[in-house]
Amino acid sequence: MDAIADDAGGKRARGLDRAFEILDFLRQKRQALKPNEIAAQIGAPRSSVYELVNLLLRNGILEFTGGDGRVYLGRKLYFLGAAYENHFDFTRECEAALERLAGETRETAQFCMLDGNKYTVVHMREGARPFRISTDIGQSVPIPWTASGRLLVAHMTDEEILAFIPPQDFQLPGGEWLDPQAFLTEVRQAGHEGFFTFNSIVDSFTHCFAVPVMDEGHAAATLCLVTPRDDGLANRDRYLTCLKDAAASLSQAPTRPRRG
């Protein structure tokens, strides 16, 4: 009986893993898809994907949208996210820091974290400039493409970093390849200096600034400014000071749940 129970538990765990894989895949694709399209693109059996999609539909985690049996993330996820944010003071601290940064610099301010082995923007405030820089919140981006990425992996050893980042993520948007050893050198520089700035790899018109938000001795997140290239270079010292002050306040902010 113990073997049967263990096997059943293992199947349930694998089913949960697959369900989360479906949700994460839809989040990254940012579009409604048919269950058979999902199965083909994640390399999963159609029967198990159909079964899990139906379960998620019944519970409001997925919803039909776009016609032709296409499904996408459901509104239940919004309510779950809202409950999470309401439970933590840190979210309010983060929003206030971004508001202050955008006001002080007139630039786009971002709060960024790792999502698995990718970088993602979690919160953002646009600056007051007519020139707007937009980034999709929640979109997964290869770590080597970002200023923040150098800080978010700085607590790892070189071997851990190379094992953590998929080799294909060192191919840049233009098709050229970033030398992993050059990336590791920049990681060590960023960890030592406590910030990283560079001309954006993704957008040739922008300059990016990132500083760590520390938690238990390593960068749990980053605060960033994304600026027009000339303005960023001209205001480099002032922007770094603003970022460091804001990040220091967040590093001291409580990240534990609020007491009811």
PDB file of N, CA and C in Angstrom, residues 45-90:
ATOM      1  N   PRO A  45       1.963  15.463 -23.430  1.00  0.00           N
ATOM      2  CA  PRO A  45       0.870  14.670 -24.018  1.00  0.00           C
ATOM      3  C   PRO A  45      -0.415  15.480 -24.082  1.00  0.00           C
ATOM      4  N   ARG A  46      -1.100  15.405 -25.223  1.00  0.00           N
ATOM      5  CA  ARG A  46      -2.328  16.187 -25.383  1.00  0.00           C
ATOM      6  C   ARG A  46      -3.369  15.806 -24.344  1.00  0.00           C
ATOM      7  N   SER A  47      -3.473  14.502 -24.014  1.00  0.00           N
ATOM      8  CA  SER A  47      -4.502  14.046 -23.083  1.00  0.00           C
ATOM      9  C   SER A  47      -4.315  14.674 -21.708  1.00  0.00           C
ATOM     10  N   SER A  48      -3.067  14.735 -21.224  1.00  0.00           N
ATOM     11  CA  SER A  48      -2.834  15.313 -19.898  1.00  0.00           C
ATOM     12  C   SER A  48      -3.050  16.821 -19.915  1.00  0.00           C
ATOM     13  N   VAL A  49      -2.679  17.493 -21.018  1.00  0.00           N
ATOM     14  CA  VAL A  49      -2.894  18.940 -21.108  1.00  0.00           C
ATOM     15  C   VAL A  49      -4.381  19.245 -21.139  1.00  0.00           C
ATOM     16  N   TYR A  50      -5.165  18.495 -21.922  1.00  0.00           N
ATOM     17  CA  TYR A  50      -6.611  18.716 -21.959  1.00  0.00           C
ATOM     18  C   TYR A  50      -7.222  18.516 -20.571  1.00  0.00           C
ATOM     19  N   GLU A  51      -6.778  17.485 -19.862  1.00  0.00           N
ATOM     20  CA  GLU A  51      -7.312  17.205 -18.528  1.00  0.00           C
ATOM     21  C   GLU A  51      -6.996  18.350 -17.566  1.00  0.00           C
ATOM     22  N   LEU A  52      -5.772  18.822 -17.598  1.00  0.00           N
ATOM     23  CA  LEU A  52      -5.379  19.898 -16.698  1.00  0.00           C
ATOM     24  C   LEU A  52      -6.037  21.227 -17.071  1.00  0.00           C
ATOM     25  N   VAL A  53      -6.153  21.494 -18.365  1.00  0.00           N
ATOM     26  CA  VAL A  53      -6.818  22.723 -18.797  1.00  0.00           C
ATOM     27  C   VAL A  53      -8.268  22.737 -18.321  1.00  0.00           C
ATOM     28  N   ASN A  54      -8.957  21.618 -18.439  1.00  0.00           N
ATOM     29  CA  ASN A  54     -10.345  21.548 -17.975  1.00  0.00           C
ATOM     30  C   ASN A  54     -10.437  21.776 -16.472  1.00  0.00           C
ATOM     31  N   LEU A  55      -9.489  21.214 -15.721  1.00  0.00           N
ATOM     32  CA  LEU A  55      -9.463  21.418 -14.276  1.00  0.00           C
ATOM     33  C   LEU A  55      -9.232  22.889 -13.941  1.00  0.00           C
ATOM     34  N   LEU A  56      -8.301  23.510 -14.627  1.00  0.00           N
ATOM     35  CA  LEU A  56      -8.004  24.928 -14.384  1.00  0.00           C
ATOM     36  C   LEU A  56      -9.162  25.820 -14.803  1.00  0.00           C
ATOM     37  N   LEU A  57      -9.870  25.449 -15.869  1.00  0.00           N
ATOM     38  CA  LEU A  57     -11.056  26.196 -16.286  1.00  0.00           C
ATOM     39  C   LEU A  57     -12.154  26.122 -15.226  1.00  0.00           C
ATOM     40  N   ARG A  58     -12.366  24.938 -14.674  1.00  0.00           N
ATOM     41  CA  ARG A  58     -13.417  24.770 -13.666  1.00  0.00           C
ATOM     42  C   ARG A  58     -13.143  25.614 -12.421  1.00  0.00           C
ATOM     43  N   ASN A  59     -11.882  25.876 -12.147  1.00  0.00           N
ATOM     44  CA  ASN A  59     -11.516  26.611 -10.945  1.00  0.00           C
ATOM     45  C   ASN A  59     -11.214  28.092 -11.210  1.00  0.00           C
ATOM     46  N   GLY A  60     -11.473  28.555 -12.441  1.00  0.00           N
ATOM     47  CA  GLY A  60     -11.294  29.958 -12.758  1.00  0.00           C
ATOM     48  C   GLY A  60      -9.857  30.397 -12.926  1.00  0.00           C
ATOM     49  N   ILE A  61      -8.924  29.450 -12.920  1.00  0.00           N
ATOM     50  CA  ILE A  61      -7.510  29.782 -13.100  1.00  0.00           C
ATOM     51  C   ILE A  61      -7.231  30.064 -14.578  1.00  0.00           C
ATOM     52  N   LEU A  62      -7.959  29.394 -15.465  1.00  0.00           N
ATOM     53  CA  LEU A  62      -7.953  29.696 -16.891  1.00  0.00           C
ATOM     54  C   LEU A  62      -9.363  30.088 -17.307  1.00  0.00           C
ATOM     55  N   GLU A  63      -9.473  30.826 -18.413  1.00  0.00           N
ATOM     56  CA  GLU A  63     -10.776  31.191 -18.969  1.00  0.00           C
ATOM     57  C   GLU A  63     -10.727  31.066 -20.483  1.00  0.00           C
ATOM     58  N   PHE A  64     -11.881  30.738 -21.072  1.00  0.00           N
ATOM     59  CA  PHE A  64     -11.991  30.758 -22.528  1.00  0.00           C
ATOM     60  C   PHE A  64     -11.946  32.209 -23.004  1.00  0.00           C
ATOM     61  N   THR A  65     -11.186  32.459 -24.055  1.00  0.00           N
ATOM     62  CA  THR A  65     -11.111  33.808 -24.613  1.00  0.00           C
ATOM     63  C   THR A  65     -10.623  33.734 -26.048  1.00  0.00           C
ATOM     64  N   GLY A  66     -11.121  34.610 -26.892  1.00  0.00           N
ATOM     65  CA  GLY A  66     -10.665  34.668 -28.270  1.00  0.00           C
ATOM     66  C   GLY A  66     -11.361  33.718 -29.217  1.00  0.00           C
ATOM     67  N   GLY A  67     -12.259  32.882 -28.709  1.00  0.00           N
ATOM     68  CA  GLY A  67     -12.991  31.967 -29.586  1.00  0.00           C
ATOM     69  C   GLY A  67     -12.182  30.741 -29.954  1.00  0.00           C
ATOM     70  N   ASP A  68     -12.827  29.770 -30.623  1.00  0.00           N
ATOM     71  CA  ASP A  68     -12.193  28.548 -31.115  1.00  0.00           C
ATOM     72  C   ASP A  68     -11.556  27.732 -29.998  1.00  0.00           C
ATOM     73  N   GLY A  69     -12.115  27.805 -28.791  1.00  0.00           N
ATOM     74  CA  GLY A  69     -11.607  26.986 -27.697  1.00  0.00           C
ATOM     75  C   GLY A  69     -10.284  27.443 -27.129  1.00  0.00           C
ATOM     76  N   ARG A  70      -9.907  28.678 -27.404  1.00  0.00           N
ATOM     77  CA  ARG A  70      -8.641  29.199 -26.876  1.00  0.00           C
ATOM     78  C   ARG A  70      -8.806  29.566 -25.395  1.00  0.00           C
ATOM     79  N   VAL A  71      -7.740  29.376 -24.645  1.00  0.00           N
ATOM     80  CA  VAL A  71      -7.776  29.666 -23.217  1.00  0.00           C
ATOM     81  C   VAL A  71      -6.630  30.603 -22.860  1.00  0.00           C
ATOM     82  N   TYR A  72      -6.861  31.362 -21.773  1.00  0.00           N
ATOM     83  CA  TYR A  72      -5.814  32.250 -21.263  1.00  0.00           C
ATOM     84  C   TYR A  72      -5.973  32.350 -19.746  1.00  0.00           C
ATOM     85  N   LEU A  73      -5.047  33.035 -19.114  1.00  0.00           N
ATOM     86  CA  LEU A  73      -5.058  33.176 -17.662  1.00  0.00           C
ATOM     87  C   LEU A  73      -6.372  33.779 -17.189  1.00  0.00           C
ATOM     88  N   GLY A  74      -6.924  33.226 -16.105  1.00  0.00           N
ATOM     89  CA  GLY A  74      -8.234  33.641 -15.620  1.00  0.00           C
ATOM     90  C   GLY A  74      -8.175  34.693 -14.543  1.00  0.00           C
ATOM     91  N   ARG A  75      -9.334  35.293 -14.272  1.00  0.00           N
ATOM     92  CA  ARG A  75      -9.394  36.392 -13.310  1.00  0.00           C
ATOM     93  C   ARG A  75      -9.119  35.946 -11.885  1.00  0.00           C
ATOM     94  N   LYS A  76      -9.268  34.649 -11.598  1.00  0.00           N
ATOM     95  CA  LYS A  76      -8.946  34.160 -10.253  1.00  0.00           C
ATOM     96  C   LYS A  76      -7.499  34.476  -9.904  1.00  0.00           C
ATOM     97  N   LEU A  77      -6.619  34.452 -10.891  1.00  0.00           N
ATOM     98  CA  LEU A  77      -5.216  34.757 -10.644  1.00  0.00           C
ATOM     99  C   LEU A  77      -5.046  36.203 -10.200  1.00  0.00           C
ATOM    100  N   TYR A  78      -5.873  37.098 -10.729  1.00  0.00           N
ATOM    101  CA  TYR A  78      -5.809  38.503 -10.308  1.00  0.00           C
ATOM    102  C   TYR A  78      -6.157  38.621  -8.832  1.00  0.00           C
ATOM    103  N   PHE A  79      -7.198  37.930  -8.408  1.00  0.00           N
ATOM    104  CA  PHE A  79      -7.614  38.018  -7.015  1.00  0.00           C
ATOM    105  C   PHE A  79      -6.573  37.387  -6.092  1.00  0.00           C
ATOM    106  N   LEU A  80      -5.944  36.314  -6.540  1.00  0.00           N
ATOM    107  CA  LEU A  80      -4.873  35.711  -5.747  1.00  0.00           C
ATOM    108  C   LEU A  80      -3.700  36.678  -5.611  1.00  0.00           C
ATOM    109  N   GLY A  81      -3.348  37.350  -6.723  1.00  0.00           N
ATOM    110  CA  GLY A  81      -2.261  38.316  -6.678  1.00  0.00           C
ATOM    111  C   GLY A  81      -2.599  39.500  -5.786  1.00  0.00           C
ATOM    112  N   ALA A  82      -3.844  39.958  -5.848  1.00  0.00           N
ATOM    113  CA  ALA A  82      -4.258  41.085  -5.011  1.00  0.00           C
ATOM    114  C   ALA A  82      -4.202  40.713  -3.535  1.00  0.00           C
ATOM    115  N   ALA A  83      -4.580  39.473  -3.211  1.00  0.00           N
ATOM    116  CA  ALA A  83      -4.509  39.025  -1.825  1.00  0.00           C
ATOM    117  C   ALA A  83      -3.059  38.971  -1.350  1.00  0.00           C
ATOM    118  N   TYR A  84      -2.171  38.529  -2.221  1.00  0.00           N
ATOM    119  CA  TYR A  84      -0.743  38.485  -1.876  1.00  0.00           C
ATOM    120  C   TYR A  84      -0.216  39.893  -1.592  1.00  0.00           C
ATOM    121  N   GLU A  85      -0.508  40.839  -2.497  1.00  0.00           N
ATOM    122  CA  GLU A  85      -0.006  42.199  -2.312  1.00  0.00           C
ATOM    123  C   GLU A  85      -0.583  42.843  -1.053  1.00  0.00           C
ATOM    124  N   ASN A  86      -1.832  42.537  -0.744  1.00  0.00           N
ATOM    125  CA  ASN A  86      -2.454  43.107   0.450  1.00  0.00           C
ATOM    126  C   ASN A  86      -1.837  42.572   1.728  1.00  0.00           C
ATOM    127  N   HIS A  87      -1.177  41.418   1.629  1.00  0.00           N
ATOM    128  CA  HIS A  87      -0.625  40.738   2.798  1.00  0.00           C
ATOM    129  C   HIS A  87       0.770  41.242   3.145  1.00  0.00           C
ATOM    130  N   PHE A  88       1.397  42.022   2.254  1.00  0.00           N
ATOM    131  CA  PHE A  88       2.776  42.420   2.458  1.00  0.00           C
ATOM    132  C   PHE A  88       2.917  43.940   2.398  1.00  0.00           C
ATOM    133  N   ASP A  89       3.540  44.495   3.430  1.00  0.00           N
ATOM    134  CA  ASP A  89       3.844  45.923   3.428  1.00  0.00           C
ATOM    135  C   ASP A  89       4.874  46.276   2.364  1.00  0.00           C
ATOM    136  N   PHE A  90       5.750  45.325   2.021  1.00  0.00           N
ATOM    137  CA  PHE A  90       6.870  45.609   1.131  1.00  0.00           C
ATOM    138  C   PHE A  90       6.396  46.117  -0.229  1.00  0.00           C
TER     139      PHE A  90
END
